[in-house]
Tab-separated table of N, CA and C and ligand atoms in Angstrom:
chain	number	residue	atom	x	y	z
A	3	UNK	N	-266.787	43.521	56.873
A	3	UNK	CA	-265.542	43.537	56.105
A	3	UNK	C	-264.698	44.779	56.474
A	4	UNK	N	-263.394	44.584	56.418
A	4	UNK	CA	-262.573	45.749	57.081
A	4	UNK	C	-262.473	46.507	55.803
A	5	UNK	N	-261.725	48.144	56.273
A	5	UNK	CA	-261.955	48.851	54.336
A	5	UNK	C	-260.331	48.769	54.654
A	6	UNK	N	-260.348	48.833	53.558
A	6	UNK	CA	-258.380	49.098	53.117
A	6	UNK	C	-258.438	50.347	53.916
A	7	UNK	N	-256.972	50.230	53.794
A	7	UNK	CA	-256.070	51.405	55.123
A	7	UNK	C	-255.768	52.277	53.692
A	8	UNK	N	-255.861	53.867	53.935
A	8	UNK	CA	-255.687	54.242	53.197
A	8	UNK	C	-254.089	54.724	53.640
A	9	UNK	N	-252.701	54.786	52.926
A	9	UNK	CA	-251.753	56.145	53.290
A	9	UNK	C	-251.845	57.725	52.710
A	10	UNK	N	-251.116	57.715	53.758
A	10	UNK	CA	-251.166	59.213	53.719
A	10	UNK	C	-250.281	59.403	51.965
A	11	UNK	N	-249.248	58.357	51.512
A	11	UNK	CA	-248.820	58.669	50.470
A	11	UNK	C	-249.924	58.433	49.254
A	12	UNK	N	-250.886	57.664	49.351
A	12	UNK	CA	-252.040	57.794	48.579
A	12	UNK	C	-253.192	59.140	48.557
A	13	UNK	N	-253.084	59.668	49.967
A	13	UNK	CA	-254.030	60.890	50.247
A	13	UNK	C	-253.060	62.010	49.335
A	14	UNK	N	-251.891	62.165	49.210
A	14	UNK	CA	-251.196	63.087	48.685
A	14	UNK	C	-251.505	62.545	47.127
A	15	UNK	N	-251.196	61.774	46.742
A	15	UNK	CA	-250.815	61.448	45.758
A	15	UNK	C	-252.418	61.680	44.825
A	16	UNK	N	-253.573	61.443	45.755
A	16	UNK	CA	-254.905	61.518	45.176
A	16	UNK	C	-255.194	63.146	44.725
A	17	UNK	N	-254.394	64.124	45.407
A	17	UNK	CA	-254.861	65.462	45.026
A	17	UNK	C	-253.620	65.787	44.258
A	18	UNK	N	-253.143	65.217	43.867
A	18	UNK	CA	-251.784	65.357	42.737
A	18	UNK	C	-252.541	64.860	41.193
A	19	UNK	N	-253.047	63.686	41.225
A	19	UNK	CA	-253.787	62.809	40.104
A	19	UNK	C	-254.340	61.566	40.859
A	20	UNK	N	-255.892	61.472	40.003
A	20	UNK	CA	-256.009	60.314	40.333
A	20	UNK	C	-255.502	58.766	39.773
A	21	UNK	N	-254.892	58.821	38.421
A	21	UNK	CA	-254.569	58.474	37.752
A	21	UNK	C	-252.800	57.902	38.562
A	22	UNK	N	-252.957	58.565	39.487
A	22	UNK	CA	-251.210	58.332	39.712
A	22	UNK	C	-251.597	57.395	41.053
A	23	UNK	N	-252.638	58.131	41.679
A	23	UNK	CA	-253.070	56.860	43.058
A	23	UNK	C	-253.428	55.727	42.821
A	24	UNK	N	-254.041	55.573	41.436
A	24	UNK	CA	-254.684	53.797	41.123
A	24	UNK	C	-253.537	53.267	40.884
A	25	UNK	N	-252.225	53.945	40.050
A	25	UNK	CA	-250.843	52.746	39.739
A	25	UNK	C	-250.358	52.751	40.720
A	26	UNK	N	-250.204	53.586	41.556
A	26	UNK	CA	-249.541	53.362	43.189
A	26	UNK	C	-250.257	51.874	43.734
A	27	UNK	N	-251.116	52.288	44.087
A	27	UNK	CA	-252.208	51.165	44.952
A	27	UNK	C	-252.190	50.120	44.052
A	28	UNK	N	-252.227	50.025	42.714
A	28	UNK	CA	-251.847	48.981	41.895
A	28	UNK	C	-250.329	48.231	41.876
A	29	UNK	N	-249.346	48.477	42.462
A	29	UNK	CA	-248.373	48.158	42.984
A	29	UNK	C	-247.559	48.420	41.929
A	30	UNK	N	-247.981	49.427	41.285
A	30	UNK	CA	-246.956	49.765	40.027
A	30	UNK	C	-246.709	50.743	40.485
A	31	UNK	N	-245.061	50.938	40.461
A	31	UNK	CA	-243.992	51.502	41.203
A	31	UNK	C	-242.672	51.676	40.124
A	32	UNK	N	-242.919	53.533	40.013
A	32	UNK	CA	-241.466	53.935	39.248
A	32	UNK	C	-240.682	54.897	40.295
A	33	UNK	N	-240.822	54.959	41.569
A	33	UNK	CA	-240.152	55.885	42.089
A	33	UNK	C	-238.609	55.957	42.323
A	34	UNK	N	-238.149	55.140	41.871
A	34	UNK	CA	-236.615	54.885	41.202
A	34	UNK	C	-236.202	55.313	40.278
A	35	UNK	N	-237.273	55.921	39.300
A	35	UNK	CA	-236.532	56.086	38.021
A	35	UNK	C	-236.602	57.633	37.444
A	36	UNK	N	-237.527	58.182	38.636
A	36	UNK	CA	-237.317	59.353	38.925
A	36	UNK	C	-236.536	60.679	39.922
A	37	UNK	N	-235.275	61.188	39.238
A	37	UNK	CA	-234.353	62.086	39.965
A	37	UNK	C	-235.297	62.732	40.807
A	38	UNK	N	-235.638	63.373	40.660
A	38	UNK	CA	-236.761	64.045	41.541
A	38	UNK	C	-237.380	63.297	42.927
A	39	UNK	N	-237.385	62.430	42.715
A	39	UNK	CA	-237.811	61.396	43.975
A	39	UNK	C	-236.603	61.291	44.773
A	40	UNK	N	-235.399	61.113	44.133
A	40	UNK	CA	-234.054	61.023	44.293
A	40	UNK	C	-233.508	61.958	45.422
A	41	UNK	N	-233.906	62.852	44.979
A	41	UNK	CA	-233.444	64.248	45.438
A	41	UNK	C	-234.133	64.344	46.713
A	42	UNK	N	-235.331	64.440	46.815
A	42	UNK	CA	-236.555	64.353	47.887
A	42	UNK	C	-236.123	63.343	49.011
A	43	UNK	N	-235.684	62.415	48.487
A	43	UNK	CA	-235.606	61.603	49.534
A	43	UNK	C	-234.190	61.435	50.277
A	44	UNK	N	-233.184	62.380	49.814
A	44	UNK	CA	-232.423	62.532	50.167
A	44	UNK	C	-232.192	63.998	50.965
A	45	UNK	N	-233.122	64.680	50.681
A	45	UNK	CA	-233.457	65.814	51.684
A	45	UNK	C	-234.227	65.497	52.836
A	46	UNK	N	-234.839	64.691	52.993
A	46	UNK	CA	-235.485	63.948	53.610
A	46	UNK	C	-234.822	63.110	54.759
A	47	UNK	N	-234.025	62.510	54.376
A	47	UNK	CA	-232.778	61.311	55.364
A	47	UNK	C	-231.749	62.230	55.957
A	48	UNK	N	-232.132	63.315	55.665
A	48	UNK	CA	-230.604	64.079	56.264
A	48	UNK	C	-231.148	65.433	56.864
A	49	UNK	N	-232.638	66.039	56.800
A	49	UNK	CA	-232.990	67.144	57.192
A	49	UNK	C	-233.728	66.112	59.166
A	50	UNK	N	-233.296	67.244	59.945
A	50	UNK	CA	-233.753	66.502	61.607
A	50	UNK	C	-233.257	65.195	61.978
A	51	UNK	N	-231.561	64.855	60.810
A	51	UNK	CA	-231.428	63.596	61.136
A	51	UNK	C	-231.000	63.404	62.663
A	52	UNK	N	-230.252	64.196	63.570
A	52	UNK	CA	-230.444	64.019	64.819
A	52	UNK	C	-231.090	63.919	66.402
A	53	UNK	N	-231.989	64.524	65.574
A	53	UNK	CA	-233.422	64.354	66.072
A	53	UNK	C	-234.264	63.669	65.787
A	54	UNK	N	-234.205	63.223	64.937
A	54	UNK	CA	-235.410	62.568	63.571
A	54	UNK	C	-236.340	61.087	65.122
A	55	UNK	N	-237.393	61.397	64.737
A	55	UNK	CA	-238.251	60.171	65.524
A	55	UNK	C	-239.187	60.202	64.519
A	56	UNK	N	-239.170	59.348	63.580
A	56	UNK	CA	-240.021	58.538	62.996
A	56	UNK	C	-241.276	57.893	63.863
A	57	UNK	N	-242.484	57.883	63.768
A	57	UNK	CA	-243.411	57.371	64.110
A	57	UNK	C	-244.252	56.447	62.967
A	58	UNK	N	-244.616	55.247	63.218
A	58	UNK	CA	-245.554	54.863	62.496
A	58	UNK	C	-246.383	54.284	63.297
A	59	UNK	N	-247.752	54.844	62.639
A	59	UNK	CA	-249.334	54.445	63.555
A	59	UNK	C	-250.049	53.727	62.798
A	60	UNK	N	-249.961	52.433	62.574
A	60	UNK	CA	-251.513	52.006	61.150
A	60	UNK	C	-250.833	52.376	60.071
A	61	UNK	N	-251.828	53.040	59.255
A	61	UNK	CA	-251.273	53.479	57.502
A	61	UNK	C	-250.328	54.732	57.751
A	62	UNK	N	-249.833	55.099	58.729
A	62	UNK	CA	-249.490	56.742	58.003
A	62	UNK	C	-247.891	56.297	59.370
A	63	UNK	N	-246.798	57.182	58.566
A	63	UNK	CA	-245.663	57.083	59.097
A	63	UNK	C	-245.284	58.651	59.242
A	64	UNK	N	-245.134	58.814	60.465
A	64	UNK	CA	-244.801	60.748	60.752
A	64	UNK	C	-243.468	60.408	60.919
A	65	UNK	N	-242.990	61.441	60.036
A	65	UNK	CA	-241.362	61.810	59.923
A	65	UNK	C	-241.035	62.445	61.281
A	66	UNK	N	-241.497	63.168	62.128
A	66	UNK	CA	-240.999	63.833	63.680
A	66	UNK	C	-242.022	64.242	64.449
A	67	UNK	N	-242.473	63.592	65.348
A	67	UNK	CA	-243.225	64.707	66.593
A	67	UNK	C	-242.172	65.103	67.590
A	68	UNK	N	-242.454	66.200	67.942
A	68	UNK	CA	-242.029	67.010	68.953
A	68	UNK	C	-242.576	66.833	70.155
A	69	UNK	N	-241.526	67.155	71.177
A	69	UNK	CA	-242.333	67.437	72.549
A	69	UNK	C	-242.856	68.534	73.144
A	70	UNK	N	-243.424	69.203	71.585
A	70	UNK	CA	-243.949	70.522	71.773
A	70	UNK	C	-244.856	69.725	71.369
A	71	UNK	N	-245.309	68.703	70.889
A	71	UNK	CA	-246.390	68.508	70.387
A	71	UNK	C	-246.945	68.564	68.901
A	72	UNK	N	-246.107	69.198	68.329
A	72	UNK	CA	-246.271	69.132	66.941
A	72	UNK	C	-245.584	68.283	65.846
A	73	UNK	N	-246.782	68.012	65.013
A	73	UNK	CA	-246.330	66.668	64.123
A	73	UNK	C	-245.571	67.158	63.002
A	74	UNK	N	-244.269	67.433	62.618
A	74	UNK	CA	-243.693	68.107	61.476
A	74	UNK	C	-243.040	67.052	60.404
A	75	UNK	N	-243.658	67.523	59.200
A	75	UNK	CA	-243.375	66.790	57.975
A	75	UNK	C	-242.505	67.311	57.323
A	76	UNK	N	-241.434	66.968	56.521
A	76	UNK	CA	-240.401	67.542	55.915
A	76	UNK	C	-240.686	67.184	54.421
A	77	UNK	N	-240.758	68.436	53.437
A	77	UNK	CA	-240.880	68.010	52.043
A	77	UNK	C	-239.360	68.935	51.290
A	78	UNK	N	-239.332	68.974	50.210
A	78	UNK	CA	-238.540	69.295	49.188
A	78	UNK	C	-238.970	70.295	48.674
A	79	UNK	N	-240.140	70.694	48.537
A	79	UNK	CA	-239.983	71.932	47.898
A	79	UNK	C	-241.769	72.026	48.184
A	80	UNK	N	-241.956	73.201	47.910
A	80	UNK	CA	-243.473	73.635	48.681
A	80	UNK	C	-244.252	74.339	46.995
A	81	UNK	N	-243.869	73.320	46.106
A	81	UNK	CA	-244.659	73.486	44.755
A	81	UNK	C	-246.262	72.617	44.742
A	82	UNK	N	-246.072	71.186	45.630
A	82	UNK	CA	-247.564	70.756	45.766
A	82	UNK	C	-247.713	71.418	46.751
A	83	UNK	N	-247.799	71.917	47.571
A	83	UNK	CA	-248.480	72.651	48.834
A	83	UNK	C	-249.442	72.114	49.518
A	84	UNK	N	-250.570	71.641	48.504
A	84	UNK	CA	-251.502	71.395	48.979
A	84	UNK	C	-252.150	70.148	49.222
A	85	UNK	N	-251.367	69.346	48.423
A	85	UNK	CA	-251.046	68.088	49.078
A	85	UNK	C	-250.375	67.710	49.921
A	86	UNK	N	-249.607	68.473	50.192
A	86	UNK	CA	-248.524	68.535	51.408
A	86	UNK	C	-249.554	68.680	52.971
A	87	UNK	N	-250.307	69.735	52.470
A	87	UNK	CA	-251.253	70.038	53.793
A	87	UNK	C	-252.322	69.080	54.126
A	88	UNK	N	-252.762	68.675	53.276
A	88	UNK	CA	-253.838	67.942	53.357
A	88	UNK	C	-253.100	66.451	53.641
A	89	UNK	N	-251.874	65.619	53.228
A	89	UNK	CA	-251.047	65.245	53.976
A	89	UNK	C	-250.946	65.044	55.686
A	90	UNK	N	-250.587	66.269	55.896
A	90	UNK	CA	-250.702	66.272	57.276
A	90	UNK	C	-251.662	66.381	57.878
A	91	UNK	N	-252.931	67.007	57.544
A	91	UNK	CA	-253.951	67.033	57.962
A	91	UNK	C	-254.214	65.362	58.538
A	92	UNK	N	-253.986	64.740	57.122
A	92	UNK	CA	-254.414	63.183	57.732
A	92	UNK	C	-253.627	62.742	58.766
A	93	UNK	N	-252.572	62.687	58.816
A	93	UNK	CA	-252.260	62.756	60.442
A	93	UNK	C	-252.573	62.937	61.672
A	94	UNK	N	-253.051	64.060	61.365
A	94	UNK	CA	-253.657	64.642	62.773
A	94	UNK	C	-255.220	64.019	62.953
A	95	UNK	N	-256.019	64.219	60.919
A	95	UNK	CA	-256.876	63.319	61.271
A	95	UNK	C	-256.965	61.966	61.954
A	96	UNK	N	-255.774	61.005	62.127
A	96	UNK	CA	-255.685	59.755	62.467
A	96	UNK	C	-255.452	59.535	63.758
A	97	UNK	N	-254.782	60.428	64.299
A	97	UNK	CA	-254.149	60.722	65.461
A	97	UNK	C	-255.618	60.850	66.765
A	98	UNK	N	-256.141	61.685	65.879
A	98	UNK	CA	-257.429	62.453	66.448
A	98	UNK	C	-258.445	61.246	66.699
A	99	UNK	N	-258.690	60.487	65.597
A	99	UNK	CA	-259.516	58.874	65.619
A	99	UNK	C	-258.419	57.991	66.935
A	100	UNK	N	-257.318	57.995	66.850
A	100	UNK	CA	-256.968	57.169	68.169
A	100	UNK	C	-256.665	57.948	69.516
A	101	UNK	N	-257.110	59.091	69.415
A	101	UNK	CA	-257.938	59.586	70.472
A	101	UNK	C	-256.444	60.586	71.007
A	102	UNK	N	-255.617	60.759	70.239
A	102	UNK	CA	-254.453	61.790	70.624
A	102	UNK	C	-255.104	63.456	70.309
A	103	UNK	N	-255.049	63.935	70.911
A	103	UNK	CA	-256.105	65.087	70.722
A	103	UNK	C	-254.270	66.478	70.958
A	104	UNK	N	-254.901	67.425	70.455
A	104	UNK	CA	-253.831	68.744	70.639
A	104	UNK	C	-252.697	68.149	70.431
A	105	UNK	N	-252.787	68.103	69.297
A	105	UNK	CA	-251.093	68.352	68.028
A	105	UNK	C	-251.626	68.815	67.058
A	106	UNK	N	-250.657	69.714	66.548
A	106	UNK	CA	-250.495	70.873	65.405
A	106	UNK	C	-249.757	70.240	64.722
A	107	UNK	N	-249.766	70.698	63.391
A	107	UNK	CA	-248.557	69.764	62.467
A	107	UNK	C	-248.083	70.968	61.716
A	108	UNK	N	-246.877	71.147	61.433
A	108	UNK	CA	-245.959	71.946	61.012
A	108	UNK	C	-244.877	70.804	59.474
A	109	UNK	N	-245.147	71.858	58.204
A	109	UNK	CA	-244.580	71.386	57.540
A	109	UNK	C	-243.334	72.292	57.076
A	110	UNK	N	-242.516	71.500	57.617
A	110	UNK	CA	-241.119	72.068	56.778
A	110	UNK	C	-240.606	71.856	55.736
A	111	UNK	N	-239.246	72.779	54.826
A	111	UNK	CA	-239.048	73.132	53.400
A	111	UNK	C	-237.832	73.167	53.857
A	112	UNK	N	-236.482	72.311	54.144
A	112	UNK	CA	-235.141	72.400	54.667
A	112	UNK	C	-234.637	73.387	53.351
A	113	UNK	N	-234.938	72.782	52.268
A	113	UNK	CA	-234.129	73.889	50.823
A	113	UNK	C	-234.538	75.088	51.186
A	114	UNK	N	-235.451	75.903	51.721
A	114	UNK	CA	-236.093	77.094	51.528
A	114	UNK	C	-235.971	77.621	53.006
A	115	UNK	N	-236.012	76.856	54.120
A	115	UNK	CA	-235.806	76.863	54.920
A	115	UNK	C	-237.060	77.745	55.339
A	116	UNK	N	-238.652	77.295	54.660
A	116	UNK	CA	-239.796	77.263	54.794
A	116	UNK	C	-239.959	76.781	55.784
A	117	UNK	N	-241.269	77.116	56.387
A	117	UNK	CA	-242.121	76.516	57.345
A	117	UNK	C	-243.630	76.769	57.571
A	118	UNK	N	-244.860	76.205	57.447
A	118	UNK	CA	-246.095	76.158	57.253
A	118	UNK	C	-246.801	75.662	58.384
A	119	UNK	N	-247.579	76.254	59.073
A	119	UNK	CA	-248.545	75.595	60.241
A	119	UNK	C	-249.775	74.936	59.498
A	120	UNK	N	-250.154	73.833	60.557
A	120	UNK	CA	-251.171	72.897	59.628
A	120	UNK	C	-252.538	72.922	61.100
A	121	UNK	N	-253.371	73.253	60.959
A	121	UNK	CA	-254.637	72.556	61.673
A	121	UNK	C	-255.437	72.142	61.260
A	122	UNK	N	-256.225	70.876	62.299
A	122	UNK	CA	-257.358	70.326	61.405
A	122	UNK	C	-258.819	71.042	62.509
A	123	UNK	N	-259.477	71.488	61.516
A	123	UNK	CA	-260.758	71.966	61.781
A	123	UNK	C	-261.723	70.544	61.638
A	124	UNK	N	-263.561	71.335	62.148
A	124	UNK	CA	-264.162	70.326	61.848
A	124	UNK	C	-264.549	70.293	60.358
A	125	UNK	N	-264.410	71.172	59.853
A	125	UNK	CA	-265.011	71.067	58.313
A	125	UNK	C	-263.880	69.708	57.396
A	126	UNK	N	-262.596	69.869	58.098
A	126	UNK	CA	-261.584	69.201	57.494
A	126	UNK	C	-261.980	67.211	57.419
A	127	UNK	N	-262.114	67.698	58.997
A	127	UNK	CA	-262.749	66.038	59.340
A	127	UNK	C	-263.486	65.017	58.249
A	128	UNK	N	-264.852	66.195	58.266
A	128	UNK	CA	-265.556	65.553	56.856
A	128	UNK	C	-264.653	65.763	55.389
A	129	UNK	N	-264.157	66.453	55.580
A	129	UNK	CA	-263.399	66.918	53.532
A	129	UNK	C	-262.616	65.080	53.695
A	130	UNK	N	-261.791	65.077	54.755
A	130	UNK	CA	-261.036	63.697	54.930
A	130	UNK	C	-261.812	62.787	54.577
A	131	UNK	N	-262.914	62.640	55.320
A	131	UNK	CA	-263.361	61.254	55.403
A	131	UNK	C	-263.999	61.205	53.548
A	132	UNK	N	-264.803	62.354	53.034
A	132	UNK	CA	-265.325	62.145	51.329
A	132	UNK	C	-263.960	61.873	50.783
A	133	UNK	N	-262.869	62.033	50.947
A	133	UNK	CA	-261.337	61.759	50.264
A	133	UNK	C	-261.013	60.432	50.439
A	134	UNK	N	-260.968	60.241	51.457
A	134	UNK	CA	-260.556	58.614	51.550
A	134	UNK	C	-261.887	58.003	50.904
A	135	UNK	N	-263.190	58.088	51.067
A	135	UNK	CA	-264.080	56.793	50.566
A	135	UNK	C	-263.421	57.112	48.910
A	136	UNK	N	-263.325	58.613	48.151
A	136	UNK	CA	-262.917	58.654	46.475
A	136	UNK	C	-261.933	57.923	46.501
A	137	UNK	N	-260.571	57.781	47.260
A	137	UNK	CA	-259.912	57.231	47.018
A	137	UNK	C	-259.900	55.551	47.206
A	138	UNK	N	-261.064	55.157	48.560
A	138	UNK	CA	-261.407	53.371	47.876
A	138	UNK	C	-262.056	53.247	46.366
A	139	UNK	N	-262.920	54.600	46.307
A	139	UNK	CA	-263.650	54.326	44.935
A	139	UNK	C	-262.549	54.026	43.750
A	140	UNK	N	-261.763	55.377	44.062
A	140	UNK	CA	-260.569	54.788	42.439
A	140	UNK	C	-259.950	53.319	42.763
A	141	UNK	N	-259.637	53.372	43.723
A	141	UNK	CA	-258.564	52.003	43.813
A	141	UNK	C	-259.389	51.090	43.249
A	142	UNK	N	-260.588	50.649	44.100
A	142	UNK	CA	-261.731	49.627	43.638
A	142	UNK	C	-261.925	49.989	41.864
A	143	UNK	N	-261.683	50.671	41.211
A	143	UNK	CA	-262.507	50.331	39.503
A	143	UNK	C	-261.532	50.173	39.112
A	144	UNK	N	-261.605	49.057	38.001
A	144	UNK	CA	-260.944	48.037	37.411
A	144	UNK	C	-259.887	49.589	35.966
A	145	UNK	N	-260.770	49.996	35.786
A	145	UNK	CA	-260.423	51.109	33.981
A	145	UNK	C	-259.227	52.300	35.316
A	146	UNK	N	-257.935	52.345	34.719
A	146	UNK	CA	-256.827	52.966	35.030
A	146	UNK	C	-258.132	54.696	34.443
A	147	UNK	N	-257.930	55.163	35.632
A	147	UNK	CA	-258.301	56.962	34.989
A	147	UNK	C	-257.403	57.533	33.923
A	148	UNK	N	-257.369	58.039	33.172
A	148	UNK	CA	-256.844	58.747	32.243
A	148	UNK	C	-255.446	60.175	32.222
A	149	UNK	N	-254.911	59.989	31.925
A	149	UNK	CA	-253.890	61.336	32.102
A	149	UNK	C	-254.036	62.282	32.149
A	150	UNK	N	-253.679	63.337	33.342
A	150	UNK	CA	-254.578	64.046	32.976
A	150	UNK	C	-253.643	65.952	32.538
A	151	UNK	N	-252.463	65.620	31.734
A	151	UNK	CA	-251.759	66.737	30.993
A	151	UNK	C	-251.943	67.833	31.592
A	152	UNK	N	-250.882	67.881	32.482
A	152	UNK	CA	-250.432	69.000	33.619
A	152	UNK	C	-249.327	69.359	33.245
A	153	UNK	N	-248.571	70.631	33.561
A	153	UNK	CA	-247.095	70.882	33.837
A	153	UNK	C	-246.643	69.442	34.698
A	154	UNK	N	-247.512	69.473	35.827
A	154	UNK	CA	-246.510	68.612	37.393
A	154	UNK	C	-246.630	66.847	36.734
A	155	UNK	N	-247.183	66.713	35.611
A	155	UNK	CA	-246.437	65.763	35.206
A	155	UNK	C	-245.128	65.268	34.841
A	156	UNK	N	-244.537	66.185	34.564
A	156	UNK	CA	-243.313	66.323	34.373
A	156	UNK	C	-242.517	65.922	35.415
A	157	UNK	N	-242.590	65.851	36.308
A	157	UNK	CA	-242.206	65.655	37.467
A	157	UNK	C	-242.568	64.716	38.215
A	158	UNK	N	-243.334	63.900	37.643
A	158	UNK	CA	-244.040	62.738	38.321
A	158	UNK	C	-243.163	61.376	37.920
A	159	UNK	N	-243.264	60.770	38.737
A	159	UNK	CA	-241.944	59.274	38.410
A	159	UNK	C	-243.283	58.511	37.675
A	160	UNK	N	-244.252	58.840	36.900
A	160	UNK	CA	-244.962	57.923	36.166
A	160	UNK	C	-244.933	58.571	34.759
A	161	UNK	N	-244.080	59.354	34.541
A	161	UNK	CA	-244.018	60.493	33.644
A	161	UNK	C	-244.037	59.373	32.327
A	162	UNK	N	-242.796	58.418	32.342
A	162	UNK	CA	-242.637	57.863	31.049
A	162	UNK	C	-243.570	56.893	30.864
A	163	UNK	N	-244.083	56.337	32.016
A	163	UNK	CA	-245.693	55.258	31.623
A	163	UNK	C	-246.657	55.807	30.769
A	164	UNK	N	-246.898	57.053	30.890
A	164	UNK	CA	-247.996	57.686	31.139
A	164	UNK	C	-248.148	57.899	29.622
A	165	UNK	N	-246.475	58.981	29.010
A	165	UNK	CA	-246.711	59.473	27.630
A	165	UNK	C	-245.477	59.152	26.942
A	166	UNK	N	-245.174	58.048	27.005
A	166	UNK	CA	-243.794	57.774	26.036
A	166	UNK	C	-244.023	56.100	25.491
B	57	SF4	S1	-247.548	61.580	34.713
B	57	SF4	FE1	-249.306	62.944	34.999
B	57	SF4	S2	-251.053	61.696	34.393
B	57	SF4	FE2	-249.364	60.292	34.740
B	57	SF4	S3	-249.605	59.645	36.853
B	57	SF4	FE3	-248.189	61.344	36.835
B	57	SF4	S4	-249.417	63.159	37.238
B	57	SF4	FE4	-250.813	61.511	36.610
């Protein structure tokens, strides 16, 4: 049996909440009704738009490689961070499985006019692969995980499902 494709917007979204990756993957979808998404994605369509080369490989869609070689992701603001990295990591993790070897991934912050280097080590390899099987595990159980009362809820386009 083949396993579900995981995205990279589920790998982010899993170290944000898990609770927010099962309604994703559940095809429940508010990212419309959140400004914040709004905003993002409009920094997004207009940051490297003359350059911009979109790639999509399988599950994961890279916003720009370079012909330096590096895979650069563009976010909005560098408050998840660390989903952001681990993000790209899967990239490179995927990249690396179809046998593209030496690319670096670089995440950019156009508002801040940030910039973050990303590598994947071997320790990363395995952290990836225990992340994706948790994340078939949540998708696969039937009971929605629970809320889990953060500040960065606030900010989440599941905000009004969740507690209103
Ligand atoms: S509002 Fe909070 S609990 Fe609900 S999905 Fe978003 S981050 Fe998770």
């Amino acid at each position: 049996m083949n396993e579900i494709q995981i995205t990279a917007t589920q790998l982010n979204y899993y170290l944000i909440c898990k609770r927010k990756v099962w309604l994703f993957s559940h095809q429940i979808n508010m990212e419309h009704t959140s400004e914040v998404v709004e905003l993002g994605k409009v920094i997004h369509e207009n940051s490297y738009a003359r350059e911009k080369k979109e790639v999509s490989i399988g599950p994961i869609k890279i916003d720009f490689i370079g012909s330096d070689g590096v895979v650069r992701e563009i976010k909005k603001s560098a408050k998840m961070e660390k989903a952001h990295i681990w993000q790209l990591k899967y990239y490179l993790y995927y990249l690396k499985k179809k046998g593209v070897e030496n690319v670096t991934g670089e995440l950019v912050y156009p508002k801040t006019r940030q910039k973050t280097k990303v590598e994947l080590n071997d320790r990363d390899l395995s952290k990836i692969e225990q992340i994706l099987k948790e994340i078939r595990d949540i998708i696969g159980q039937e009971a929605i995980p629970p809320v889990i009362d953060k500040p960065r809820c606030k900010s989440c386009s599941y905000y009004e499902l969740c507690y209103i």
